[in-house]
């Protein structure tokens, strides 16, 4: 079957920031008269927007690309974009001869020009300097009533285990007025919840000499139609009392603190190149809990990193038990070539995996206990529409549930227009999900 002319099939991998990048790539194509198709067989253009920051993501990206290449016909063009290309650049050409174009993040804005270029020039590689802005076309792929707002790209930090500064380049914040214009457009499209994303949200504006995150949140809260502002990825070395008060004092900022602490044992934090000590991180978490007992705290941990012996792991486990985070993700350490951590001895991968499972089984009990306290309460819920796993019920999210990483509210009764925020009485609670009826 010959592919339909000017049709594309987009496969987005990786994080929310990369999803926004994919929405812009789709936006460029649609603005140029291309059409999206659901099946790769029908498409003239096969576009894989890859992730590449850790080995499992690299393997997933290569597997997905080879799968598409396996069914690819002469009439189809296979483009590999995103962080895998950003990380390996020209070296990828030999490994993926099936790809007709390798498009690095630095060249994403020039997708159409590269598609129009003669097939010979397979490599579109340049350092990540450019940044999609509010005026660039964007095909929203998120559900009704919510969207991501990517406020910057790149990162000014240098955590020892992380490849992202190498892949996405230095911190590049988008100007305030550009972000406000995009947020206005999103509000006009019916977006009620704006999830602010970046590699390090706390550093927003530092490369521009300000304004910073506090002012951005303040300005965004003046936009009519936007009801919830959710700042994601608040760097624990950079969050301070002013920002905490600004979030708690902002009428539209949800009381949700996403703090990727990674660890709490000092020898591990030092090996990671993190600045705050375990004692300071404990004080930070306790301080937020004191200032806002109803706030939801999310964290991300990395186990098996160099410097972590059984004692350091036990210290982390006790910390998780004491702090009782509402939401928690844990990853086994993966030594990444080119990082400082990869030069240090680390516990075996099986030990890291086993430690991650021990943390998650503890967290499952904590999550169940914390959700149980919501039984009988009536909470505002962003109604998303039919539940992804069942046609019998709908789904929604509370202010305490971030998209794609946290649980959902299973709505068993009542219906409103998807994308609306409506009161919901919590009728049952589970390990990670809630159940409720719209009232
Ligand atoms: S702040 Fe995040 S993205 Fe930046 S170097 Fe550290 S872990 Fe990587």
JSON list of N, CA and C in Angstrom, two decimals, residues 340-381:
[
{"chain": "A", "resi": 340, "resn": "UNK", "atom": "N", "xyz": [30.44, 12.19, 35.29]},
{"chain": "A", "resi": 340, "resn": "UNK", "atom": "CA", "xyz": [31.45, 12.03, 36.34]},
{"chain": "A", "resi": 340, "resn": "UNK", "atom": "C", "xyz": [31.16, 10.77, 37.16]},
{"chain": "A", "resi": 341, "resn": "UNK", "atom": "N", "xyz": [29.87, 10.52, 37.43]},
{"chain": "A", "resi": 341, "resn": "UNK", "atom": "CA", "xyz": [29.51, 9.35, 38.26]},
{"chain": "A", "resi": 341, "resn": "UNK", "atom": "C", "xyz": [29.98, 8.05, 37.63]},
{"chain": "A", "resi": 342, "resn": "UNK", "atom": "N", "xyz": [29.96, 7.99, 36.30]},
{"chain": "A", "resi": 342, "resn": "UNK", "atom": "CA", "xyz": [30.29, 6.73, 35.61]},
{"chain": "A", "resi": 342, "resn": "UNK", "atom": "C", "xyz": [31.75, 6.34, 35.85]},
{"chain": "A", "resi": 343, "resn": "UNK", "atom": "N", "xyz": [32.56, 7.30, 36.32]},
{"chain": "A", "resi": 343, "resn": "UNK", "atom": "CA", "xyz": [33.98, 7.00, 36.58]},
{"chain": "A", "resi": 343, "resn": "UNK", "atom": "C", "xyz": [34.17, 6.43, 37.99]},
{"chain": "A", "resi": 344, "resn": "UNK", "atom": "N", "xyz": [33.10, 6.39, 38.77]},
{"chain": "A", "resi": 344, "resn": "UNK", "atom": "CA", "xyz": [33.19, 5.93, 40.16]},
{"chain": "A", "resi": 344, "resn": "UNK", "atom": "C", "xyz": [32.63, 4.52, 40.30]},
{"chain": "A", "resi": 345, "resn": "UNK", "atom": "N", "xyz": [33.16, 3.72, 41.27]},
{"chain": "A", "resi": 345, "resn": "UNK", "atom": "CA", "xyz": [32.60, 2.38, 41.48]},
{"chain": "A", "resi": 345, "resn": "UNK", "atom": "C", "xyz": [31.18, 2.49, 42.06]},
{"chain": "A", "resi": 346, "resn": "UNK", "atom": "N", "xyz": [30.29, 1.62, 41.59]},
{"chain": "A", "resi": 346, "resn": "UNK", "atom": "CA", "xyz": [28.89, 1.66, 42.06]},
{"chain": "A", "resi": 346, "resn": "UNK", "atom": "C", "xyz": [28.44, 0.25, 42.45]},
{"chain": "A", "resi": 347, "resn": "UNK", "atom": "N", "xyz": [27.40, 0.13, 43.30]},
{"chain": "A", "resi": 347, "resn": "UNK", "atom": "CA", "xyz": [26.85, -1.18, 43.63]},
{"chain": "A", "resi": 347, "resn": "UNK", "atom": "C", "xyz": [26.38, -1.88, 42.35]},
{"chain": "A", "resi": 348, "resn": "UNK", "atom": "N", "xyz": [26.37, -3.22, 42.33]},
{"chain": "A", "resi": 348, "resn": "UNK", "atom": "CA", "xyz": [25.91, -3.95, 41.14]},
{"chain": "A", "resi": 348, "resn": "UNK", "atom": "C", "xyz": [24.47, -3.55, 40.75]},
{"chain": "A", "resi": 349, "resn": "UNK", "atom": "N", "xyz": [24.16, -3.64, 39.46]},
{"chain": "A", "resi": 349, "resn": "UNK", "atom": "CA", "xyz": [22.83, -3.25, 38.96]},
{"chain": "A", "resi": 349, "resn": "UNK", "atom": "C", "xyz": [21.72, -4.02, 39.66]},
{"chain": "A", "resi": 350, "resn": "UNK", "atom": "N", "xyz": [21.94, -5.30, 39.96]},
{"chain": "A", "resi": 350, "resn": "UNK", "atom": "CA", "xyz": [20.90, -6.11, 40.62]},
{"chain": "A", "resi": 350, "resn": "UNK", "atom": "C", "xyz": [20.60, -5.56, 42.01]},
{"chain": "A", "resi": 351, "resn": "UNK", "atom": "N", "xyz": [21.65, -5.10, 42.70]},
{"chain": "A", "resi": 351, "resn": "UNK", "atom": "CA", "xyz": [21.46, -4.51, 44.04]},
{"chain": "A", "resi": 351, "resn": "UNK", "atom": "C", "xyz": [20.65, -3.22, 43.91]},
{"chain": "A", "resi": 352, "resn": "UNK", "atom": "N", "xyz": [20.98, -2.42, 42.90]},
{"chain": "A", "resi": 352, "resn": "UNK", "atom": "CA", "xyz": [20.23, -1.17, 42.68]},
{"chain": "A", "resi": 352, "resn": "UNK", "atom": "C", "xyz": [18.77, -1.48, 42.40]},
{"chain": "A", "resi": 353, "resn": "UNK", "atom": "N", "xyz": [18.51, -2.48, 41.56]},
{"chain": "A", "resi": 353, "resn": "UNK", "atom": "CA", "xyz": [17.13, -2.85, 41.23]},
{"chain": "A", "resi": 353, "resn": "UNK", "atom": "C", "xyz": [16.39, -3.32, 42.48]},
{"chain": "A", "resi": 354, "resn": "UNK", "atom": "N", "xyz": [17.04, -4.14, 43.27]},
{"chain": "A", "resi": 354, "resn": "UNK", "atom": "CA", "xyz": [16.41, -4.69, 44.49]},
{"chain": "A", "resi": 354, "resn": "UNK", "atom": "C", "xyz": [16.11, -3.57, 45.47]},
{"chain": "A", "resi": 355, "resn": "UNK", "atom": "N", "xyz": [17.02, -2.58, 45.59]},
{"chain": "A", "resi": 355, "resn": "UNK", "atom": "CA", "xyz": [16.79, -1.45, 46.49]},
{"chain": "A", "resi": 355, "resn": "UNK", "atom": "C", "xyz": [15.61, -0.60, 46.00]},
{"chain": "A", "resi": 356, "resn": "UNK", "atom": "N", "xyz": [15.51, -0.43, 44.67]},
{"chain": "A", "resi": 356, "resn": "UNK", "atom": "CA", "xyz": [14.38, 0.34, 44.12]},
{"chain": "A", "resi": 356, "resn": "UNK", "atom": "C", "xyz": [13.06, -0.35, 44.47]},
{"chain": "A", "resi": 357, "resn": "UNK", "atom": "N", "xyz": [13.03, -1.67, 44.37]},
{"chain": "A", "resi": 357, "resn": "UNK", "atom": "CA", "xyz": [11.80, -2.42, 44.70]},
{"chain": "A", "resi": 357, "resn": "UNK", "atom": "C", "xyz": [11.47, -2.30, 46.19]},
{"chain": "A", "resi": 358, "resn": "UNK", "atom": "N", "xyz": [12.49, -2.30, 47.05]},
{"chain": "A", "resi": 358, "resn": "UNK", "atom": "CA", "xyz": [12.23, -2.19, 48.50]},
{"chain": "A", "resi": 358, "resn": "UNK", "atom": "C", "xyz": [11.65, -0.82, 48.82]},
{"chain": "A", "resi": 359, "resn": "UNK", "atom": "N", "xyz": [12.15, 0.22, 48.18]},
{"chain": "A", "resi": 359, "resn": "UNK", "atom": "CA", "xyz": [11.59, 1.57, 48.40]},
{"chain": "A", "resi": 359, "resn": "UNK", "atom": "C", "xyz": [10.15, 1.62, 47.90]},
{"chain": "A", "resi": 360, "resn": "UNK", "atom": "N", "xyz": [9.90, 1.05, 46.71]},
{"chain": "A", "resi": 360, "resn": "UNK", "atom": "CA", "xyz": [8.53, 1.14, 46.16]},
{"chain": "A", "resi": 360, "resn": "UNK", "atom": "C", "xyz": [7.54, 0.33, 46.98]},
{"chain": "A", "resi": 361, "resn": "UNK", "atom": "N", "xyz": [7.95, -0.77, 47.56]},
{"chain": "A", "resi": 361, "resn": "UNK", "atom": "CA", "xyz": [6.95, -1.53, 48.36]},
{"chain": "A", "resi": 361, "resn": "UNK", "atom": "C", "xyz": [6.64, -0.76, 49.63]},
{"chain": "A", "resi": 362, "resn": "UNK", "atom": "N", "xyz": [7.63, -0.06, 50.19]},
{"chain": "A", "resi": 362, "resn": "UNK", "atom": "CA", "xyz": [7.36, 0.81, 51.36]},
{"chain": "A", "resi": 362, "resn": "UNK", "atom": "C", "xyz": [6.43, 1.95, 50.95]},
{"chain": "A", "resi": 363, "resn": "UNK", "atom": "N", "xyz": [6.74, 2.56, 49.77]},
{"chain": "A", "resi": 363, "resn": "UNK", "atom": "CA", "xyz": [5.95, 3.73, 49.33]},
{"chain": "A", "resi": 363, "resn": "UNK", "atom": "C", "xyz": [4.50, 3.35, 49.02]},
{"chain": "A", "resi": 364, "resn": "UNK", "atom": "N", "xyz": [4.30, 2.11, 48.54]},
{"chain": "A", "resi": 364, "resn": "UNK", "atom": "CA", "xyz": [2.92, 1.70, 48.24]},
{"chain": "A", "resi": 364, "resn": "UNK", "atom": "C", "xyz": [2.07, 1.78, 49.52]},
{"chain": "A", "resi": 365, "resn": "UNK", "atom": "N", "xyz": [2.61, 1.35, 50.63]},
{"chain": "A", "resi": 365, "resn": "UNK", "atom": "CA", "xyz": [1.87, 1.40, 51.91]},
{"chain": "A", "resi": 365, "resn": "UNK", "atom": "C", "xyz": [1.66, 2.85, 52.34]},
{"chain": "A", "resi": 366, "resn": "UNK", "atom": "N", "xyz": [2.67, 3.68, 52.17]},
{"chain": "A", "resi": 366, "resn": "UNK", "atom": "CA", "xyz": [2.55, 5.09, 52.56]},
{"chain": "A", "resi": 366, "resn": "UNK", "atom": "C", "xyz": [1.50, 5.78, 51.70]},
{"chain": "A", "resi": 367, "resn": "UNK", "atom": "N", "xyz": [1.54, 5.52, 50.38]},
{"chain": "A", "resi": 367, "resn": "UNK", "atom": "CA", "xyz": [0.58, 6.15, 49.47]},
{"chain": "A", "resi": 367, "resn": "UNK", "atom": "C", "xyz": [-0.84, 5.74, 49.84]},
{"chain": "A", "resi": 368, "resn": "UNK", "atom": "N", "xyz": [-1.03, 4.47, 50.13]},
{"chain": "A", "resi": 368, "resn": "UNK", "atom": "CA", "xyz": [-2.37, 3.97, 50.50]},
{"chain": "A", "resi": 368, "resn": "UNK", "atom": "C", "xyz": [-2.86, 4.70, 51.76]},
{"chain": "A", "resi": 369, "resn": "UNK", "atom": "N", "xyz": [-1.97, 4.84, 52.73]},
{"chain": "A", "resi": 369, "resn": "UNK", "atom": "CA", "xyz": [-2.34, 5.48, 54.00]},
{"chain": "A", "resi": 369, "resn": "UNK", "atom": "C", "xyz": [-2.70, 6.96, 53.77]},
{"chain": "A", "resi": 370, "resn": "UNK", "atom": "N", "xyz": [-1.88, 7.65, 52.97]},
{"chain": "A", "resi": 370, "resn": "UNK", "atom": "CA", "xyz": [-2.14, 9.08, 52.77]},
{"chain": "A", "resi": 370, "resn": "UNK", "atom": "C", "xyz": [-3.40, 9.31, 51.93]},
{"chain": "A", "resi": 371, "resn": "UNK", "atom": "N", "xyz": [-3.66, 8.45, 50.97]},
{"chain": "A", "resi": 371, "resn": "UNK", "atom": "CA", "xyz": [-4.88, 8.62, 50.17]},
{"chain": "A", "resi": 371, "resn": "UNK", "atom": "C", "xyz": [-6.12, 8.30, 51.00]},
{"chain": "A", "resi": 372, "resn": "UNK", "atom": "N", "xyz": [-5.99, 7.34, 51.93]},
{"chain": "A", "resi": 372, "resn": "UNK", "atom": "CA", "xyz": [-7.15, 6.95, 52.75]},
{"chain": "A", "resi": 372, "resn": "UNK", "atom": "C", "xyz": [-7.70, 8.14, 53.54]},
{"chain": "A", "resi": 373, "resn": "UNK", "atom": "N", "xyz": [-6.83, 9.09, 53.87]},
{"chain": "A", "resi": 373, "resn": "UNK", "atom": "CA", "xyz": [-7.25, 10.26, 54.65]},
{"chain": "A", "resi": 373, "resn": "UNK", "atom": "C", "xyz": [-8.20, 11.16, 53.84]},
{"chain": "A", "resi": 374, "resn": "UNK", "atom": "N", "xyz": [-8.28, 10.94, 52.52]},
{"chain": "A", "resi": 374, "resn": "UNK", "atom": "CA", "xyz": [-9.15, 11.78, 51.68]},
{"chain": "A", "resi": 374, "resn": "UNK", "atom": "C", "xyz": [-10.57, 11.22, 51.57]},
{"chain": "A", "resi": 375, "resn": "UNK", "atom": "N", "xyz": [-10.78, 10.01, 52.10]},
{"chain": "A", "resi": 375, "resn": "UNK", "atom": "CA", "xyz": [-12.10, 9.37, 52.03]},
{"chain": "A", "resi": 375, "resn": "UNK", "atom": "C", "xyz": [-13.18, 10.30, 52.56]},
{"chain": "A", "resi": 376, "resn": "UNK", "atom": "N", "xyz": [-14.27, 10.50, 51.80]},
{"chain": "A", "resi": 376, "resn": "UNK", "atom": "CA", "xyz": [-15.41, 11.31, 52.25]},
{"chain": "A", "resi": 376, "resn": "UNK", "atom": "C", "xyz": [-15.27, 12.80, 51.94]},
{"chain": "A", "resi": 377, "resn": "UNK", "atom": "N", "xyz": [-14.04, 13.24, 51.59]},
{"chain": "A", "resi": 377, "resn": "UNK", "atom": "CA", "xyz": [-13.86, 14.66, 51.29]},
{"chain": "A", "resi": 377, "resn": "UNK", "atom": "C", "xyz": [-14.40, 14.99, 49.89]},
{"chain": "A", "resi": 378, "resn": "UNK", "atom": "N", "xyz": [-14.80, 16.24, 49.68]},
{"chain": "A", "resi": 378, "resn": "UNK", "atom": "CA", "xyz": [-15.20, 16.70, 48.35]},
{"chain": "A", "resi": 378, "resn": "UNK", "atom": "C", "xyz": [-14.09, 17.60, 47.81]},
{"chain": "A", "resi": 379, "resn": "UNK", "atom": "N", "xyz": [-13.50, 17.21, 46.68]},
{"chain": "A", "resi": 379, "resn": "UNK", "atom": "CA", "xyz": [-12.33, 17.91, 46.14]},
{"chain": "A", "resi": 379, "resn": "UNK", "atom": "C", "xyz": [-12.61, 18.37, 44.71]},
{"chain": "A", "resi": 380, "resn": "UNK", "atom": "N", "xyz": [-12.01, 19.48, 44.29]},
{"chain": "A", "resi": 380, "resn": "UNK", "atom": "CA", "xyz": [-12.14, 19.86, 42.88]},
{"chain": "A", "resi": 380, "resn": "UNK", "atom": "C", "xyz": [-11.35, 18.86, 42.02]},
{"chain": "A", "resi": 381, "resn": "UNK", "atom": "N", "xyz": [-11.96, 18.39, 40.95]},
{"chain": "A", "resi": 381, "resn": "UNK", "atom": "CA", "xyz": [-11.33, 17.41, 40.07]},
{"chain": "A", "resi": 381, "resn": "UNK", "atom": "C", "xyz": [-11.38, 17.91, 38.63]}
]
